[in-house]
XYZ file of C-alpha atoms in Angstrom:
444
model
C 0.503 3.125 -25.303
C -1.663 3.007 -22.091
C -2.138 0.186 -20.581
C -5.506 -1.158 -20.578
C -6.777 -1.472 -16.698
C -6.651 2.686 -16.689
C -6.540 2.946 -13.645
C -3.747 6.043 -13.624
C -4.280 8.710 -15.773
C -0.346 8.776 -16.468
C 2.105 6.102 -17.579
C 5.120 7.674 -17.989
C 3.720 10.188 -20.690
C 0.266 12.169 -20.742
C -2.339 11.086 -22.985
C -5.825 11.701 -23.189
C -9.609 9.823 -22.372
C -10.083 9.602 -25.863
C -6.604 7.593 -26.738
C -7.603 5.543 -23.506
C -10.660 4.763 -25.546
C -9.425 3.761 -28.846
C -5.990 1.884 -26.814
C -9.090 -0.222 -24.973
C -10.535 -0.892 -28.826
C -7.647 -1.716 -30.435
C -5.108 -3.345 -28.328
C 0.155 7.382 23.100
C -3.072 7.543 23.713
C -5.374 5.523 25.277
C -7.894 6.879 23.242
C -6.374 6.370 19.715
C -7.203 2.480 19.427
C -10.659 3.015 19.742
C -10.743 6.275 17.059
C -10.828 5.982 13.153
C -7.408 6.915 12.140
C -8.768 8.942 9.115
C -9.896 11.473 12.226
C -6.934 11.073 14.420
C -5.053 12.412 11.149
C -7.649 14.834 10.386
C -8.072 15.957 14.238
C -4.024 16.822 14.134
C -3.447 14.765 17.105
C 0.356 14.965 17.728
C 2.226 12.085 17.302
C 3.206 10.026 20.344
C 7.246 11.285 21.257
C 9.318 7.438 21.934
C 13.116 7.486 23.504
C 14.859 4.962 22.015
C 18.496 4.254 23.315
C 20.951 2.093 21.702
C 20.119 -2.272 21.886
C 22.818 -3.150 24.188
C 24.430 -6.544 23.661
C 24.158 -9.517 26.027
C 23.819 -13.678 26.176
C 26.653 -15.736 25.701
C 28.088 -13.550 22.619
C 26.685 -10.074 23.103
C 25.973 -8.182 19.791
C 28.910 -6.293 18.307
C 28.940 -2.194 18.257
C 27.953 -1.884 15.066
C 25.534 -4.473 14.596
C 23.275 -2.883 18.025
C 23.878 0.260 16.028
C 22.350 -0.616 12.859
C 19.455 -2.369 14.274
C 18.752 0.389 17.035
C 18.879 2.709 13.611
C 16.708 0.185 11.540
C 13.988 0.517 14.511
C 13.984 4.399 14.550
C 13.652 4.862 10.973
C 10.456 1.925 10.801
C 8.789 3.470 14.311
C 9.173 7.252 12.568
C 7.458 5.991 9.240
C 4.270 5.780 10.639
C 3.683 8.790 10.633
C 2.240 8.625 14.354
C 5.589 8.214 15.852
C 8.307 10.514 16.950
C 11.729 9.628 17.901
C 13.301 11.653 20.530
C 16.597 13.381 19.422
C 19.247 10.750 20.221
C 21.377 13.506 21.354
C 18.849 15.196 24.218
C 18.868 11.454 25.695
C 21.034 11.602 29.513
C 21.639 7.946 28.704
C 23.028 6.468 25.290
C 22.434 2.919 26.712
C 19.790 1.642 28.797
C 20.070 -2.110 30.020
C 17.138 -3.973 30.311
C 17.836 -5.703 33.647
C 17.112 -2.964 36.054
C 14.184 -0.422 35.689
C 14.031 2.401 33.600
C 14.702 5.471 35.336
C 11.126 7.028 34.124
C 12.410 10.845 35.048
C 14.864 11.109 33.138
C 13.272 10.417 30.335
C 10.735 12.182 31.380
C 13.080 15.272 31.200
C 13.559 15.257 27.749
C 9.901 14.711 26.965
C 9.353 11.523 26.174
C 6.293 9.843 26.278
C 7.556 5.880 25.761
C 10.626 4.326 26.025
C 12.010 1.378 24.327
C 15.051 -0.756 25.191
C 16.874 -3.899 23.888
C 19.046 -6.396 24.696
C 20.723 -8.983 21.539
C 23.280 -11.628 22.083
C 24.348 -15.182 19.831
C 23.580 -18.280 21.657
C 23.373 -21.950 20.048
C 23.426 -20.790 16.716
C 20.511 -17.837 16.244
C 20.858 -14.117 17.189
C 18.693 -13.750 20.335
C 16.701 -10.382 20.956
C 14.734 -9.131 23.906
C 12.893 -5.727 23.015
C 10.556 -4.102 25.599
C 8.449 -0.721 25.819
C 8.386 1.550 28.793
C 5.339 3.593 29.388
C 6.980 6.739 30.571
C 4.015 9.005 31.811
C 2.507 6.060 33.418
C 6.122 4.775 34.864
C 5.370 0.790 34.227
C 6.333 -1.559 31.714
C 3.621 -2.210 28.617
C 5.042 -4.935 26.271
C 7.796 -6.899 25.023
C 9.138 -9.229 22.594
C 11.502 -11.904 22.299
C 13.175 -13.063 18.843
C 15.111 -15.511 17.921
C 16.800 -15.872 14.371
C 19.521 -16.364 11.615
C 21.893 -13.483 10.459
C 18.870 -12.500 7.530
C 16.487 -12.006 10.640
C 17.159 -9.742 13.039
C 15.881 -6.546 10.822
C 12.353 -7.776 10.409
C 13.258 -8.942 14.564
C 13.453 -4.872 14.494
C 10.097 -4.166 11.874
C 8.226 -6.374 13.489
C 8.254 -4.925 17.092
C 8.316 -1.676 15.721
C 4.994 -2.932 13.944
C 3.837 -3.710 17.726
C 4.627 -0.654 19.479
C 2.437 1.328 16.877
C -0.211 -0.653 17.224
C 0.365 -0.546 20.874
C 0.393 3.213 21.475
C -2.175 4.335 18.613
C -4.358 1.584 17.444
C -2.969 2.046 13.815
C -1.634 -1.101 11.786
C 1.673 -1.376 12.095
C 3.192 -1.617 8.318
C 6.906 -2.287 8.500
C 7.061 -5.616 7.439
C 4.911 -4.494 4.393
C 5.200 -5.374 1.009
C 4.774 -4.065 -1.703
C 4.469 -4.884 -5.849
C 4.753 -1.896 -8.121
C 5.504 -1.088 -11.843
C 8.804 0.210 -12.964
C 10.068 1.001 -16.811
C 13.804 0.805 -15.109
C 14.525 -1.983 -17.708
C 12.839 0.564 -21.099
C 9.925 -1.693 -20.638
C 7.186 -1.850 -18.559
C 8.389 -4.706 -15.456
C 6.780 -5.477 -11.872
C 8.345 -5.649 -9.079
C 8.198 -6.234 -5.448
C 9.851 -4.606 -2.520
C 9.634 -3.777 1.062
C 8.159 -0.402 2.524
C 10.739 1.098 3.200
C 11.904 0.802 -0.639
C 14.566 -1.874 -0.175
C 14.817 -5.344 -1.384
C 13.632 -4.396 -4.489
C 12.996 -7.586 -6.840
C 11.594 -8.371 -10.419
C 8.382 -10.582 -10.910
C 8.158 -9.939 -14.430
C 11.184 -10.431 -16.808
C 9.660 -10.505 -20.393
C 10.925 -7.060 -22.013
C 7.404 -6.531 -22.895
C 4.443 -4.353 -21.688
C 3.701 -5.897 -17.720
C 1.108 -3.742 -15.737
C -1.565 -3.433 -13.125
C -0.336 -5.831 -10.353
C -2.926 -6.750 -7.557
C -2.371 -8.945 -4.581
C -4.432 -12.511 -4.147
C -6.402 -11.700 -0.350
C -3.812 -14.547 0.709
C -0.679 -12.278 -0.195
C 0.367 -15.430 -2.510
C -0.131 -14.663 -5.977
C -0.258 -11.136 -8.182
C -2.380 -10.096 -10.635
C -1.262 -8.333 -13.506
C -2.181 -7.641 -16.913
C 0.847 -8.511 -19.865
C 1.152 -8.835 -23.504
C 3.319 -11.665 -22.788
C 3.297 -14.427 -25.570
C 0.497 -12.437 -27.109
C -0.511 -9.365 -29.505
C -3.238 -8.169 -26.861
C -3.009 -7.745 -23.248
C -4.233 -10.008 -21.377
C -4.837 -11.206 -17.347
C -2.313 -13.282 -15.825
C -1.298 -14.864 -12.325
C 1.786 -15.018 -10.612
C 2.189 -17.360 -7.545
C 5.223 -15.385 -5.337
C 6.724 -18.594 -3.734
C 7.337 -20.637 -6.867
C 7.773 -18.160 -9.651
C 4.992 -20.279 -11.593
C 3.430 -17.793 -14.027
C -0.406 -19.097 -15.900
C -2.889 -17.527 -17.500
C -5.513 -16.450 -15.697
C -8.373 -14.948 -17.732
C -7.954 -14.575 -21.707
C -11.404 -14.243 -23.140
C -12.442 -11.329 -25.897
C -9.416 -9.262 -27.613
C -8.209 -8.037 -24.483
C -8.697 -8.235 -20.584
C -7.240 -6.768 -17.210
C -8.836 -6.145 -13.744
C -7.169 -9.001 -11.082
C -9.369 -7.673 -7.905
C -10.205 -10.098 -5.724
C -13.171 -10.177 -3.849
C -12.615 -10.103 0.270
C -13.605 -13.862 0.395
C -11.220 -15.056 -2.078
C -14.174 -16.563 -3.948
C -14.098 -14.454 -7.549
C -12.557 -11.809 -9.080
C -13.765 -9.085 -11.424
C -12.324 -8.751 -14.779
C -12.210 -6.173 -17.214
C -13.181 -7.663 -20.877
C -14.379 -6.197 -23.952
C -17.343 -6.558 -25.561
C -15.832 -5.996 -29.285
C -17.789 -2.839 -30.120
C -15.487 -0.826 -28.195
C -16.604 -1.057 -25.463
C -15.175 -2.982 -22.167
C -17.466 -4.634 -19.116
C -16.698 -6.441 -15.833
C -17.252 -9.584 -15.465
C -17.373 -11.435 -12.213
C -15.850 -15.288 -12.031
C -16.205 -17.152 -9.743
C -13.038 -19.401 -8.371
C -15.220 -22.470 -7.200
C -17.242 -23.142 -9.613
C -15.726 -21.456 -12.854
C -18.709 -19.650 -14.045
C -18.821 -16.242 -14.723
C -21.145 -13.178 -15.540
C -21.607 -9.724 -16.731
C -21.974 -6.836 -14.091
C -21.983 -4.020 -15.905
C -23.414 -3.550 -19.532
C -23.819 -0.530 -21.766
C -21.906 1.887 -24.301
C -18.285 3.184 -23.165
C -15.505 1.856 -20.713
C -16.183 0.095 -17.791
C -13.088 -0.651 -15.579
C -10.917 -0.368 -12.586
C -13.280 -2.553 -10.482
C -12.630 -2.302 -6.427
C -14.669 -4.431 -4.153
C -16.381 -3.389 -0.790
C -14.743 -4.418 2.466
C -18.183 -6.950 2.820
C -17.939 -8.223 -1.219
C -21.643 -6.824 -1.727
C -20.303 -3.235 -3.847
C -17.634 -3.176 -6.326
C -16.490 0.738 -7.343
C -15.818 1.589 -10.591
C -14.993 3.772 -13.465
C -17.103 4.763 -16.362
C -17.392 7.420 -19.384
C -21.504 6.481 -19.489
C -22.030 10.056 -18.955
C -19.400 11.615 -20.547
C -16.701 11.835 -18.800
C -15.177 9.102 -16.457
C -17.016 9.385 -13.308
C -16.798 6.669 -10.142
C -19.530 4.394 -9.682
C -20.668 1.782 -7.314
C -22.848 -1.266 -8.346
C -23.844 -4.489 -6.366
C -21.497 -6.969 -6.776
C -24.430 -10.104 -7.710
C -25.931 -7.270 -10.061
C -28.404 -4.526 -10.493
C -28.191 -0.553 -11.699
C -25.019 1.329 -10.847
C -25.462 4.538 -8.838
C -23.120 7.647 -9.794
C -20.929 8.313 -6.821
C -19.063 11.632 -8.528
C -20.569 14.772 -9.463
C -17.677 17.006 -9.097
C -15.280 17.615 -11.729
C -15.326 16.041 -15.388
C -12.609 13.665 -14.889
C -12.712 11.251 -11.930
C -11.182 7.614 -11.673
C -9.136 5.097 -9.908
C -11.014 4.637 -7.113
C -9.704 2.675 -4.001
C -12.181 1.136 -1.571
C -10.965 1.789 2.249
C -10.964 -1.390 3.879
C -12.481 0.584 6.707
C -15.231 0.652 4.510
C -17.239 4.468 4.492
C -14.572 5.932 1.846
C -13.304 5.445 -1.236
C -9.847 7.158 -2.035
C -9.795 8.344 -6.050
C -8.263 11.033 -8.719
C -9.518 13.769 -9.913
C -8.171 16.182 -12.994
C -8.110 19.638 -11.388
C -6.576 22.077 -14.286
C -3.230 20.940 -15.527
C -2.987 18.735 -12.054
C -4.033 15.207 -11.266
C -4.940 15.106 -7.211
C -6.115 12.439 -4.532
C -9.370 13.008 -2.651
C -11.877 10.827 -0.380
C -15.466 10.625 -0.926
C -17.809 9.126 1.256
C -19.244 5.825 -0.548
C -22.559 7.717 0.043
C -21.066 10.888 -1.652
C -21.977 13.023 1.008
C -18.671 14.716 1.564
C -15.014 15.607 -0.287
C -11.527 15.429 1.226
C -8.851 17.005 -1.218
C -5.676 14.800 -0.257
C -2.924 16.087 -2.447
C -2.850 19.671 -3.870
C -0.008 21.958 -6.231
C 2.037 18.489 -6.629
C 1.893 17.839 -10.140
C 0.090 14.559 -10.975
C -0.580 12.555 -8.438
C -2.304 8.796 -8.891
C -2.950 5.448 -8.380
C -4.630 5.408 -4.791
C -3.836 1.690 -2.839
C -4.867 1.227 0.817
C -2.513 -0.222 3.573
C -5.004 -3.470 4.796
C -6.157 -2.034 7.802
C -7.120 1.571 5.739
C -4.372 3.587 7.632
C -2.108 4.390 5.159
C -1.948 5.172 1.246
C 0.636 4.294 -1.285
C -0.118 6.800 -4.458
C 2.472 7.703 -7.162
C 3.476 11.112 -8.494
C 5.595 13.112 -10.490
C 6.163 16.369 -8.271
C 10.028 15.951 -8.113
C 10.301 15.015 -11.914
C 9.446 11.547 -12.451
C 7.015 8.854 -11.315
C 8.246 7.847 -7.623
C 6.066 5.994 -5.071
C 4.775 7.654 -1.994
C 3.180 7.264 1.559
C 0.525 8.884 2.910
C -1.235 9.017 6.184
C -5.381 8.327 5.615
C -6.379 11.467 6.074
C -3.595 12.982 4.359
C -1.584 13.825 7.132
C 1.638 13.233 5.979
C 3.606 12.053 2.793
C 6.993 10.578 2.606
C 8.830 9.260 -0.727
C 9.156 5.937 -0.629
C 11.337 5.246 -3.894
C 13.417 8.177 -5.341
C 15.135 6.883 -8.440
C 15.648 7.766 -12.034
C 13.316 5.054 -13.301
C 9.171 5.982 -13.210
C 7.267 4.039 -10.891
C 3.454 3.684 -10.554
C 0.703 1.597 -10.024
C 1.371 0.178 -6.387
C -0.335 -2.834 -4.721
C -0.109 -3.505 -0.911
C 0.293 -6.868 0.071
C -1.469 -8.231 3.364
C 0.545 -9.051 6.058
């Protein structure tokens, strides 16, 4: 059974609008920091070449071999998942060391065609792990930032993410997203359980336990709680909030026979719902956090759901089957007549608000295939994203609007995957046995 947010076409099996329906019913440049991203990736700017020679180990107790190793590793592999940055071969470098206390020796470097250079330096001293982590501009032959860390054994790899964070943002004015987190839905377990993890796909860990049906998980704007819809406890799904730090798990919104949604407006100050109307059909309602009331945005015959708020809070996006077919909308989030935003295609959904704000990322069914594209929150123009890759769904933003997360089913079953904006890239992020769909991307 689909769950009831419908925001992916797919859950692990195929069904159609229709059983949707009756489910719902019944149950380095200097330049690149001051361009859109979505056009750097477009534009096919190539990405910005770094050196990046083993962390060598000083202080009182310098870092042992393999601990430089694995952190000098850990850095590559979080710089080169941009998507902006590329790591120089390790084995064109003239140096496999570099110590930080004497200048870099720019040409050769140069020589092998870098554009950047970082070094490192990590030693133990009273008690924390100690890291000094600068970058070189190369071209330029001068210093451009560093960072120093200090921390406990569980440390030192986000000491590695986050500078690795700050040399992308440093040489291309994109967000850096290593330390990112992410919440997700996986039917590892035979049932239907959220989880959260890191970016890279490690540190994977359950919020839901319950054996039952657990689905469409959306971050608070703090980063503090999730969102997700559950037939915990009940017979009919229903919206519930988990708080991340203390595992405390409440009801959140249980009104009608059944309700989902969780988006948060960019204030913090209400949230649209999904409820239904018992006539089969479902509306959003907007509540409002300070003062507890609540009303009806949308109104009318058919399914009204996946609400996604506007970067300002004055739009919310949605879908709808009022003509037809689901098509994406976009009404004014205090009220007033929706305007169709799709025209193209029968079957279009999910959609995504960029927090750039002048696109929306959604799905469209093309044939037997399920695909990503951009529109314009205008509708002026179309961007076709993803293309011969099976089914490929459930859009979700990076918080600055650099990145995508989307799931898909090209190598078999439902993995997670990154995208750049404008499509310029996509990387697996999770490649296991179990399906896994819907993502959410915390804030930093």
């Amino acid at each position: 059974m689909r769950h009831p947010r419908w925001k992916p076409m797919v859950n692990f099996h195929r069904i159609s609008f229709l059983a949707v329906a009756l489910a719902l019913v019944l149950a380095s440049s200097p330049g690149f920091a001051a361009e859109s991203m979505i056009e750097i990736y477009r534009s096919g700017v190539k990405p910005v070449r770094v050196a990046i020679p083993l962390i060598v180990g000083a202080g009182g107790r310098p870092a042992p071999p393999e601990l430089v190793e694995k952190l000098t590793l850990r850095l590559r592999s979080s710089l080169e998942r941009s998507g902006l940055i590329e790591v120089v071969d390790p084995a064109a470098y003239l140096e496999e060391k570099s110590p930080i206390d004497q200048d870099p020796t720019y040409s050769t470097w140069g020589m092998i065609g870098a554009d950047a250079l970082i070094r490192g330096a990590m030693g133990f001293e009273a008690g924390k792990w100690l890291m000094e982590l600068r970058l070189y501009d190369v071209g330029l032959k001068r210093y451009r930032k560093g960072k120093r860390f200090r921390g406990t054994d569980d440390q030192v790899e986000a000491m590695a993410d986050r500078f690795a964070d700050v040399v992308v943002e440093e040489l291309t004015g994109a967000e850096g997203i290593a330390l990112s987190q992410i919440a997700f839905v996986s039917d590892e377990t035979k049932t239907r359980e959220i989880y959260l993890m890191n970016i890279d796909g490690t540190g994977k860990r359950p919020v839901t336990q319950n054996r039952s049906i657990n689905v469409s998980p959306e971050f608070s704007r703090d980063g503090k709680r999730i969102f997700f819809t559950s037939y915990i406890r009940r017979a009919k799904p229903f919206l519930y909030l988990y708080e991340i730090l203390t595992g405390r798990l409440q009801p959140f919104w249980s009104q009608g026979s059944l309700s989902s949604g969780g988006a948060e407006s960019p204030d913090g100050k209400r949230v649209a719902v999904v409820q239904d109307d018992g006539q089969g059909n479902t509306q959003i309602h907007i509540y409002n956090r300070e003062t507890g009331e609540s009303f009806q945005l949308t109104e009318g015959y058919g399914l009204s759901v996946s609400p996604a708020w506007s970067p300002d809070g004055k739009e919310i996006a949605f879908t709808s089957d009022r003509s037809g077919g689901p098509q994406v909308y976009i009404v004014p989030s205090t009220g007033g007549k929706p305007r169709r935003l799709t025209f193209r295609g029968t079957y279009n959904t999910s959609p995504a608000w960029s927090p750039k704000g002048g696109e929306i990322a959604f799905v469209r069914r093309d044939g037997p295939e399920f695909n990503l594209y951009l529109i314009d929150t205008q509708g002026g123009s179309e961007i076709q994203l993803t293309k011969g890759a099976r089914s490929n769904e459930d859009p979700c933003w990076s918080p600055g609007g650099d990145y995508l997360i989307f799931s898909s089913n090209r190598r078999g079953n439902f993995d997670l995957y990154l995208m750049g904006a404008g499509g310029h890239f996509v990387r697996p992020i999770t490649q296991t046995r179990a399906n896994e769909i819907q993502p959410a991307w915390s804030v930093r």
